[in-house]
Coordinates of C-alpha atoms in Angstrom, one line a residue:
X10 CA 0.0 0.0 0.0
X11 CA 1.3 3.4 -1.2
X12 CA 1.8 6.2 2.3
X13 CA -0.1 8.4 -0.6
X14 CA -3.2 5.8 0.0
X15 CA -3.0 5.4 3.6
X16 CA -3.0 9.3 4.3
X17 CA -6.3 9.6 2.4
X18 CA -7.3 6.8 4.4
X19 CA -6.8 8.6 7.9
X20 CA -8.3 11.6 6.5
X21 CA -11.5 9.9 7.4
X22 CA -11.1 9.5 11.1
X23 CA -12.1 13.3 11.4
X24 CA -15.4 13.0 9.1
X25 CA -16.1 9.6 11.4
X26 CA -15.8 12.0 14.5
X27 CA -18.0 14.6 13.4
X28 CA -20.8 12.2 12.9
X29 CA -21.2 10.6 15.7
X30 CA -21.5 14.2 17.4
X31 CA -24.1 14.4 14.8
X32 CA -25.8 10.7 15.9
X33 CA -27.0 12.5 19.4
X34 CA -29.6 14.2 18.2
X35 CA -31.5 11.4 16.9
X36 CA -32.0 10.2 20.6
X37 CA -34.2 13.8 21.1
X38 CA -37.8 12.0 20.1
X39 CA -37.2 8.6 22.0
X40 CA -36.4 11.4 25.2
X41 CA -39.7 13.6 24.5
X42 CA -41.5 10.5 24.4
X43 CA -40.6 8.6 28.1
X44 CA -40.4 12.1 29.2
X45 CA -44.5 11.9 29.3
X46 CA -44.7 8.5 30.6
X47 CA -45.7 7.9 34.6
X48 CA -46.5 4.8 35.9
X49 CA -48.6 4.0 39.4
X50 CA -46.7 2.9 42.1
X51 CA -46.9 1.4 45.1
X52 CA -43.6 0.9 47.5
X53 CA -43.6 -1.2 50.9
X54 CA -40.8 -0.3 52.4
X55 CA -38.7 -2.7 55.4
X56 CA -40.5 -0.9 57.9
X57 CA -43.8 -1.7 56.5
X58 CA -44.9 1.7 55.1
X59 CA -47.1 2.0 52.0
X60 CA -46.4 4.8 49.7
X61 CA -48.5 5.3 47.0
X62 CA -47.6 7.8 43.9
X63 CA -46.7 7.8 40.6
X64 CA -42.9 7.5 39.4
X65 CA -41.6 8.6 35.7
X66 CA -41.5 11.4 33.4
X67 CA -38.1 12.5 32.9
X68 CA -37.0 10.7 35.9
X69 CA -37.7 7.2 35.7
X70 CA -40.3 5.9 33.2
X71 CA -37.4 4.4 32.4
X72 CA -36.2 2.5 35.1
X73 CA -32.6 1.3 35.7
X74 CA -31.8 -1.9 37.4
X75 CA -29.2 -0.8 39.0
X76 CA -31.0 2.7 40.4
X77 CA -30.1 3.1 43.9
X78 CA -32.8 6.1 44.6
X79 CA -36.8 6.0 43.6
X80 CA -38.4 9.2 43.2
X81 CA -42.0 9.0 43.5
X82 CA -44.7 12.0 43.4
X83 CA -47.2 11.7 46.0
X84 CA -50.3 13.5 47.0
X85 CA -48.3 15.3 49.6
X86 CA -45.2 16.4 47.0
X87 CA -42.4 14.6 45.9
X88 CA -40.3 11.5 48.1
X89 CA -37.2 9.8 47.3
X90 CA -36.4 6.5 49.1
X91 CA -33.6 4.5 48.9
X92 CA -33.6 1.5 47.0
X93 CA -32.0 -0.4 50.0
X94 CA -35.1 0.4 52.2
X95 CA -37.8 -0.5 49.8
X96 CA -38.9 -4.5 50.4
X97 CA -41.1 -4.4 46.7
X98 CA -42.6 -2.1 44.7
X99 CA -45.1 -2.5 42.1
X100 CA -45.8 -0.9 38.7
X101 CA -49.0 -0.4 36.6
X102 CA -50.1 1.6 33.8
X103 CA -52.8 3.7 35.0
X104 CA -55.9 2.0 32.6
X105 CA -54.3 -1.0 33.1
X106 CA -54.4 -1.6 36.7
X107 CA -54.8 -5.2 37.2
X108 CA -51.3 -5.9 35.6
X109 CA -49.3 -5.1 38.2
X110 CA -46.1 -5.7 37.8
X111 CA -43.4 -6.5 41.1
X112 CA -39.8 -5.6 41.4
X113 CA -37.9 -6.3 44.4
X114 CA -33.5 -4.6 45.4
X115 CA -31.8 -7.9 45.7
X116 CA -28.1 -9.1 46.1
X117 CA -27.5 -11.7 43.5
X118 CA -24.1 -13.7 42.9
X119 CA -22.8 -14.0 39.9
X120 CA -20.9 -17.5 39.6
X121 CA -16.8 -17.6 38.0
X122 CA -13.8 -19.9 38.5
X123 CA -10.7 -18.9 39.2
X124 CA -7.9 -21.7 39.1
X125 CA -10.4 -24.6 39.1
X126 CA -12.5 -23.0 42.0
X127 CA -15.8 -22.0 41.7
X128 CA -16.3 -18.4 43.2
X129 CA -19.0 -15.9 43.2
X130 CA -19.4 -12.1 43.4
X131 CA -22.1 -10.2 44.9
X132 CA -24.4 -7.2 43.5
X133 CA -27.4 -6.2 43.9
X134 CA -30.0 -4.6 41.3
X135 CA -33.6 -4.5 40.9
X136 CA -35.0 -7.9 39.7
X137 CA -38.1 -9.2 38.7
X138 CA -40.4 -11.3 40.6
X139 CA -40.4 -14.4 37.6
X140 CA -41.8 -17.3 39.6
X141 CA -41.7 -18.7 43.4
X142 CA -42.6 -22.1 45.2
X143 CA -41.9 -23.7 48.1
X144 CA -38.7 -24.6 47.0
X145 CA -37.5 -22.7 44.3
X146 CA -37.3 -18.6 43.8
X147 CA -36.8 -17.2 40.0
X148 CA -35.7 -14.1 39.4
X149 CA -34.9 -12.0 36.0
X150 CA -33.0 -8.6 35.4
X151 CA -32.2 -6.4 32.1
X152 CA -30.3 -2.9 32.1
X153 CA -34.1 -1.0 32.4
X154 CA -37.6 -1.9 33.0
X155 CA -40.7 0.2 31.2
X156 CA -43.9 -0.8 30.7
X157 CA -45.9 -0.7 27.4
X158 CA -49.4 0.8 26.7
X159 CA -51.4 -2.6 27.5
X160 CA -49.3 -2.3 31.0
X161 CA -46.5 -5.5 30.1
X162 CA -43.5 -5.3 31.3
X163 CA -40.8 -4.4 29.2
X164 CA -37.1 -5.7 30.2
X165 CA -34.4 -3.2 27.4
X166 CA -31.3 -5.7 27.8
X167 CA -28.0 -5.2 25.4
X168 CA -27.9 -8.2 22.9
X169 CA -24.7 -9.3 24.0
X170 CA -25.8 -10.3 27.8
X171 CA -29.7 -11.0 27.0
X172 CA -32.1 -10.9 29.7
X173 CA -30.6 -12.7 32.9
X174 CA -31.8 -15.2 34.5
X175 CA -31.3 -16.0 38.4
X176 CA -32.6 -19.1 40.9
X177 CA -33.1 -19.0 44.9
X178 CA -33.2 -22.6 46.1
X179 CA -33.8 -23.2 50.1
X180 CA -30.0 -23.7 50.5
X181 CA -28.8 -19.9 49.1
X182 CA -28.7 -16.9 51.1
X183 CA -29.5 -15.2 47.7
X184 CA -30.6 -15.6 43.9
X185 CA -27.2 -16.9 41.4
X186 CA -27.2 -15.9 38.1
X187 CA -27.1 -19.6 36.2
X188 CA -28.3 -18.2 32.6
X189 CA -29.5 -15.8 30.0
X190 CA -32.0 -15.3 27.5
X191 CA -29.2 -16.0 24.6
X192 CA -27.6 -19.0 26.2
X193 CA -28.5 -22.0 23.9
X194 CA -31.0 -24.7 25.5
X195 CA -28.2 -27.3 25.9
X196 CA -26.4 -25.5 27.9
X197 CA -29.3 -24.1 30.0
X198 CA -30.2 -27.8 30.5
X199 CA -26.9 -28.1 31.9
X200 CA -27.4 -25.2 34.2
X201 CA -30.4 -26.7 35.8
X202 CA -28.7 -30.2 36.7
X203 CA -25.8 -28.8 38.2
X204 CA -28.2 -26.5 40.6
X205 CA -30.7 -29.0 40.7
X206 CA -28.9 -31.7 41.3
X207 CA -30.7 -33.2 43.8
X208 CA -34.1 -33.2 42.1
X209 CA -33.3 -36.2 39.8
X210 CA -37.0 -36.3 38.9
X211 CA -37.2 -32.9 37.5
X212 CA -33.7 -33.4 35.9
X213 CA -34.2 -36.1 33.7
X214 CA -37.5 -34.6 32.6
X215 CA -35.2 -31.5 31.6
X216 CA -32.8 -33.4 29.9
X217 CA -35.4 -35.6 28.2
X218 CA -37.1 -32.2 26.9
X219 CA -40.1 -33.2 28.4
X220 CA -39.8 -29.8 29.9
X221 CA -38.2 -26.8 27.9
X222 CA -35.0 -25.5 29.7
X223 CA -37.0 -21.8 29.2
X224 CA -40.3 -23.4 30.6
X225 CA -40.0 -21.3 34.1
X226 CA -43.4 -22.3 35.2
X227 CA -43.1 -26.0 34.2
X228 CA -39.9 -26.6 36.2
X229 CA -41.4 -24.7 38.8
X230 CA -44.6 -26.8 39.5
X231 CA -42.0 -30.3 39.3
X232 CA -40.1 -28.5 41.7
X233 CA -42.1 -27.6 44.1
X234 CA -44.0 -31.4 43.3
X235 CA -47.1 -30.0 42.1
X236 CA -47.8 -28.0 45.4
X237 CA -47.1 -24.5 44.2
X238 CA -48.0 -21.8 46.4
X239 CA -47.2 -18.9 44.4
X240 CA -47.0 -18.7 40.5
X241 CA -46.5 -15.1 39.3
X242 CA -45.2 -14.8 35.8
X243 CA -44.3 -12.1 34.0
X244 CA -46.0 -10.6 31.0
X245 CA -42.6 -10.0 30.0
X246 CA -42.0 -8.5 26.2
X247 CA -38.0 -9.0 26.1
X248 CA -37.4 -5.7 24.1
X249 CA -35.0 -6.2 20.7
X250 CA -33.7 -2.6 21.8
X251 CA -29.7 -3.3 22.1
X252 CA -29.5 -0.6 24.3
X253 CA -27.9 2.2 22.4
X254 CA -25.0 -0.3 21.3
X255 CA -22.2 0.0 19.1
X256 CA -20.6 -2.5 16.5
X257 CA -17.3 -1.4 15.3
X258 CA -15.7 -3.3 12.5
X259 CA -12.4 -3.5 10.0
X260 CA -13.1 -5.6 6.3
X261 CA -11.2 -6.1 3.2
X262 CA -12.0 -8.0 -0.4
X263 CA -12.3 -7.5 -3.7
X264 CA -13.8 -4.5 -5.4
X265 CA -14.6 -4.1 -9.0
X266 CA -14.9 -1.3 -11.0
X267 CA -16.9 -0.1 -14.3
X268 CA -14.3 1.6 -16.0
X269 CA -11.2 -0.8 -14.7
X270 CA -8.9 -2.7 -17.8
X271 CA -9.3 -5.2 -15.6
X272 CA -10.9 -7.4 -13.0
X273 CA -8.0 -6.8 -10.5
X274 CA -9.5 -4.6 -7.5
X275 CA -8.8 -4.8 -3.4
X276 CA -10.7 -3.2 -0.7
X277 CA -11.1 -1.7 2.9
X278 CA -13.3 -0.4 4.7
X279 CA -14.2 0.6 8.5
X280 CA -17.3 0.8 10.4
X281 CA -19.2 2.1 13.2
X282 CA -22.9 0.9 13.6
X283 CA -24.7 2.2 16.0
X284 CA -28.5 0.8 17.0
X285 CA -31.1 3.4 17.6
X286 CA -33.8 0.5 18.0
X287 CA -34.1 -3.5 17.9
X288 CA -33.4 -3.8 14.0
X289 CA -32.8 0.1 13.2
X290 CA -29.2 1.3 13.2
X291 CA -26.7 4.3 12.2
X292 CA -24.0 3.4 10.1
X293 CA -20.6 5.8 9.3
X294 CA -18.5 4.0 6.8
X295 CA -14.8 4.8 5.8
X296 CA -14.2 3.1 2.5
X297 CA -11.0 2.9 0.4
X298 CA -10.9 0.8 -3.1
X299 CA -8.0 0.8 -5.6
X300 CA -7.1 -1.4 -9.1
X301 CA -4.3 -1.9 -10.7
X302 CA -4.6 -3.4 -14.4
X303 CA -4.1 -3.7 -18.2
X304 CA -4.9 -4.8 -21.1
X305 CA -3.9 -5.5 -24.5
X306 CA -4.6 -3.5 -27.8
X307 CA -3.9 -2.8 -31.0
X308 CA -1.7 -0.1 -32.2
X309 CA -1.4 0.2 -36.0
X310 CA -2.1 -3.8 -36.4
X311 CA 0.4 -4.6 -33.5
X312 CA -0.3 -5.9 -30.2
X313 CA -0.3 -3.3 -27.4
X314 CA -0.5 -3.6 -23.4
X315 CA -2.2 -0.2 -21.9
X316 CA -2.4 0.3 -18.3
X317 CA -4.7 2.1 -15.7
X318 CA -4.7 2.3 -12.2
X319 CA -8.0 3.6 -10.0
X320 CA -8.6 4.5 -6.3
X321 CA -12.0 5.6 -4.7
X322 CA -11.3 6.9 -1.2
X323 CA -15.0 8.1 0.4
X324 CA -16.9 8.5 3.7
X325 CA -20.7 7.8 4.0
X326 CA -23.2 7.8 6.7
X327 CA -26.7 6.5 6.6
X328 CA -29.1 4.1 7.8
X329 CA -29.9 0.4 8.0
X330 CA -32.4 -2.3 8.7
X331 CA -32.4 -5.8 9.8
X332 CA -34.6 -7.6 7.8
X333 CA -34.5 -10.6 9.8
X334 CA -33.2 -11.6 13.2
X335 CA -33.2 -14.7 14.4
X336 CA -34.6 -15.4 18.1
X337 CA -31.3 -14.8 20.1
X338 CA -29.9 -11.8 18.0
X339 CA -26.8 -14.0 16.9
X340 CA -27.7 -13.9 13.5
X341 CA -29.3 -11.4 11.0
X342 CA -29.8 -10.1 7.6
X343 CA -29.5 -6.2 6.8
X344 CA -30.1 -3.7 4.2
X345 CA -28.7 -0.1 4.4
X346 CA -28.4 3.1 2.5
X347 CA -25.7 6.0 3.2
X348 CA -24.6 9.1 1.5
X349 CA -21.2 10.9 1.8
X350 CA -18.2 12.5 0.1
X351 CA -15.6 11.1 -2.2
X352 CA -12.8 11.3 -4.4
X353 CA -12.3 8.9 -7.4
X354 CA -9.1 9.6 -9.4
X355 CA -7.7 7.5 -12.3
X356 CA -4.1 7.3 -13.8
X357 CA -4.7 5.2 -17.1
X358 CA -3.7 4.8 -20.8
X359 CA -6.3 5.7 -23.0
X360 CA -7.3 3.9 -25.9
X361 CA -9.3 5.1 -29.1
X362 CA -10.2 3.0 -31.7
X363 CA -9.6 4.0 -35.0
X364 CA -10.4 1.1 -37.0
X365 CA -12.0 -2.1 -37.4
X366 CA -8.6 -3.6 -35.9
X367 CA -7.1 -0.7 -35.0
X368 CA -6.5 2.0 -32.2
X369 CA -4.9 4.8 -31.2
X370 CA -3.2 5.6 -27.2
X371 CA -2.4 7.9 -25.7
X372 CA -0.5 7.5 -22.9
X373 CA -0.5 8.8 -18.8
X374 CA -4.3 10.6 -19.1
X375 CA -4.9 11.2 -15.3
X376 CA -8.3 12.1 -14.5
X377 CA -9.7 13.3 -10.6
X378 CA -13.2 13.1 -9.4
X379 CA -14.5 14.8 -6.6
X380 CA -18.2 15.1 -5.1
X381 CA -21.5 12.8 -3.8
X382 CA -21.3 9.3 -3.1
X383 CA -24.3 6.9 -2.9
X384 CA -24.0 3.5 -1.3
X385 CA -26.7 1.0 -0.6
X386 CA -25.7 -2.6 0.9
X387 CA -26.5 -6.3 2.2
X388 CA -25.2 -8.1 4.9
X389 CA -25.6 -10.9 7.3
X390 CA -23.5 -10.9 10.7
X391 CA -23.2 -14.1 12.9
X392 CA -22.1 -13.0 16.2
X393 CA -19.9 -15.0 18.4
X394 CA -20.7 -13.1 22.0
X395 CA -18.9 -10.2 21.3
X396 CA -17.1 -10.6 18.3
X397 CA -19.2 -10.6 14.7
X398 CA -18.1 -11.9 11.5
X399 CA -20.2 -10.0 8.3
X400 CA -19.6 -10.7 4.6
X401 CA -21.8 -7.8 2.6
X402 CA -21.6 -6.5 -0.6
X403 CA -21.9 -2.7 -1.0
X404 CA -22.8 -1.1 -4.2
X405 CA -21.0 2.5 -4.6
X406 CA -22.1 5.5 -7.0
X407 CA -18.7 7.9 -7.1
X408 CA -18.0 10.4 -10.7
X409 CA -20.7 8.7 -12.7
X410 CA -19.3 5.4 -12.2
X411 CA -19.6 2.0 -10.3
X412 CA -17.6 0.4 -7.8
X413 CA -19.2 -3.2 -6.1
X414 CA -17.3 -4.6 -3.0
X415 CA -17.7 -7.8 -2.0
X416 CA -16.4 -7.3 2.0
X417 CA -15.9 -9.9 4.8
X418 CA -15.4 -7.8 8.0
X419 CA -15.0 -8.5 11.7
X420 CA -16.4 -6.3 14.4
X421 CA -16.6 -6.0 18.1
X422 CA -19.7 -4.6 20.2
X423 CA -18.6 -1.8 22.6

C-alpha cells in the first residue's frame, strides 16, 4: 500500500468523529416520548410503610436496574427512598391496573472460577419477581424496566448479555445468576442439573425435553412437586432494543470497477454501527478501493499492453435495517443506504479506436473526481458473544461510475 493511500485513508477519522456528534440528536424524540410516561406505584418499604404515587417522566419511566434512589410524586409532593429500604414495589399503567407488575432490590451472585475453584461475586440490582414455590425462587433482570401501553412489562437488555436469568433454592442466602435469554438450550439444560442436582426427577425430565429448559413455570410446579404456592409470571416483552450499542468493524476484499482494464481490485473499509432501536441502526463507513490493471490493444495492427490504475477513497453515513433476526440476535440479515463524500481519481492509458482492428493511445491521461457518493448494501453478521463476522456487498455510485465490493469484516460490540 502506497503512504499516498494510507494518508487519504486517515483523512476519514475526522469525518467519522463529526458524525457521531451528529448521531446525538436522533435520541431527542425517544427522550420527549418517556419524558411523558408515569407509571402508578406502590412501594412497601422494610419498615412496613405504604407509599403510593406515581414515578416517571423525565426521571424514571425508564427504570434502571441498577437505580439506587426512587423518586415517587405523592399526594403530599415529591419522596425519594432509597432503593436499599424499599422491600417491593409495584408498577401499573394507570388504565391498566390489574397488571401489576413487582420488582424487588436484591443481592445476587454471579458465579466464576478462578484456578479450578468456583467463586462468586455479589451485586445487587432491581429484579423481577419471575416465579416462586416452596422450594425454588426465579428471578430475571435487564439494564431498564418500562412498561408498554397494554401495561406488560418491558425488560431493554444489550444483545450481547440478554435478559438474565437468576434461581433461589432453600440452601442460598440469595438468587445466582445460572443463565440468559441468549444462552442455547443445551447449555441451559446443563445449568439446571448442576443447581438441581438433587431433584433427579425434575432433571431427567429436563434433559429428556419433556420440559423446555425456558419453561420457568413448568420446572417450577416439578419442583415444588405440584404444590405450588405462588405462581406469578411475567408478561414480560423481552425488548430487541440493544440498548444504544455500538458494533465497530475493519473488512477487506475485492472490489470491481466499471471503468477498470481489468478485474483486478482490493478493498477496505471501516465501520461504526450504532443501533437506535431493535433492528434500526446508524451506520458511518470509511471506504478505500483501488485497481491496478491492463490490457492489450492494437496499435497500428500490433499488439499493445495499456495500463490504468484507480482509487476511490469516500466516507458515507446513513441508515440500516435488519430484515430478519433470528430469536437470540446472533444472526441477522441487513439492508442499508448512506450518502457521503468522495474522491475517485484515475491514472490510465487511453485507448481510441480508429479502426476495425485498429487503435490509437495515448498515454498517462490522469483524470480526478471529486463530489456525492451513494451506497446502498447487504449483509448478514453471525455474532460469536462479542465478536461478529459480516460478509456484505456494497454497491458504490462515485464520478458517474460504479464500484461493487464484496467485504468480509470483523467487528466487536462496545
Amino acid at each position: 500500500m502506497k503512504p499516498l493511500r494510507i494518508t487519504r485513508f486517515l483523512l476519514l477519522i475526522p469525518m467519522a468523529t463529526f458524525c457521531v456528534w451528529m448521531l446525538n440528536s436522533c435520541q431527542v424524540v425517544e427522550l420527549v416520548i418517556s419524558g411523558t410516561t408515569y407509571y402508578e406505584t406502590e412501594i412497601t418499604t422494610k419498615d412496613n410503610q405504604l407509599i403510593a404515587g406515581q414515578i416517571g417522566g423525565q426521571r424514571s419511566s425508564n427504570l434502571p436496574s441498577g437505580t439506587k434512589t426512587i423518586s415517587i410524586k405523592t399526594e403530599e409532593g415529591r419522596k425519594k427512598i432509597k432503593s436499599e429500604e424499599i422491600k417491593y414495589m409495584t408498577l401499573a399503567r394507570k388504565n391498566h391496573p390489574e397488571k401489576r407488575q413487582t420488582l424487588v432490590y436484591a443481592e445476587f451472585k454471579m458465579p466464576y472460577t478462578k484456578k479450578g475453584e468456583q467463586k462468586f461475586r455479589t451485586f445487587k440490582n432491581w429484579q423481577i419477581l419471575n416465579s416462586a414455590g416452596d422450594h425454588l425462587l426465579i428471578t430475571a433482570y435487564g439494564h431498564t424496566y418500562s412498561l408498554a401501553k397494554d401495561g406488560a412489562l418491558i425488560i431493554t437488555y444489550s444483545r450481547d448479555e440478554g435478559i438474565q436469568y437468576c434461581i433461589q433454592r432453600q440452601s442460598d442466602d440469595c438468587p445466582i445468576l445460572i443463565g440468559r435469554s441468549i444462552s442455547s438450550r443445551s447449555y441451559m439444560r446443563k445449568q439446571w442439573q448442576a443447581y438441581l442436582a438433587d431433584d433427579p426427577v425434575l432433571c431427567e425430565k429436563i434433559v429428556k425435553k419433556e420440559i423446555d429448559a425456558f419453561d420457568f413455570t413448568a420446572i417450577l410446579i416439578v419442583a415444588t412437586l405440584f404444590s405450588p404456592c405462588l405462581c406469578h409470571n411475567i408478561s414480560a416483552q423481552e425488548s430487541n432494543l440493544k440498548d444504544g450499542a455500538a458494533l465497530y468493524s475493519i473488512g477487506f476484499g475485492y472490489e470491481w470497477m466499471s471503468d477498470a482494464y481489468s478485474s483486478n481490485g482490493f478493498a477496505l473499509d471501516v465501520r461504526a454501527r450504532f443501533y437506535m432501536s431493535g433492528q434500526l441502526f446508524c451506520e458511518l463507513m470509511g471506504h478505500w478501493g483501488t485497481h491496478e490493471g491492463s490490457k492489450s490493444v492494437l496499435q497500428k495492427g500490433n499488439p499493445f499492453d495499456i495500463d490504468d490504475e484507480r482509487n476511490t477513497l469516500l466516507g458515507v453515513v446513513g441508515l440500516g435495517y435488519e430484515i430478519f433476526q433470528n430469536e437470540n440476535q446472533t444472526f441477522d440479515i441487513y439492508i442499508k443506504g448512506l450518502v457521503g463524500y468522495g474522491v475517485r481519481s484515475s491514472r490510465f492509458d487511453d485507448y481510441q479506436i480508429t479502426g476495425s482492428e485498429d487503435g490509437h493511445v495515448t498515454l498517462g491521461c490522469d483524470i480526478k473526481k471529486k463530489g456525492i457518493v451513494a451506497a446502498i448494501g447487504l449483509g448478514m453478521d453471525t455474532r460469536f458473544k462479542r465478536w461478529t463476522l459480516t460478509p456484505s456487498v456494497d454497491v458504490f455510485y462515485i464520478g458517474n461510475e460504479w464500484n461493487v465490493a464484496a467485504m468480509i469484516s470483523f467487528g466487536f460490540f462496545l
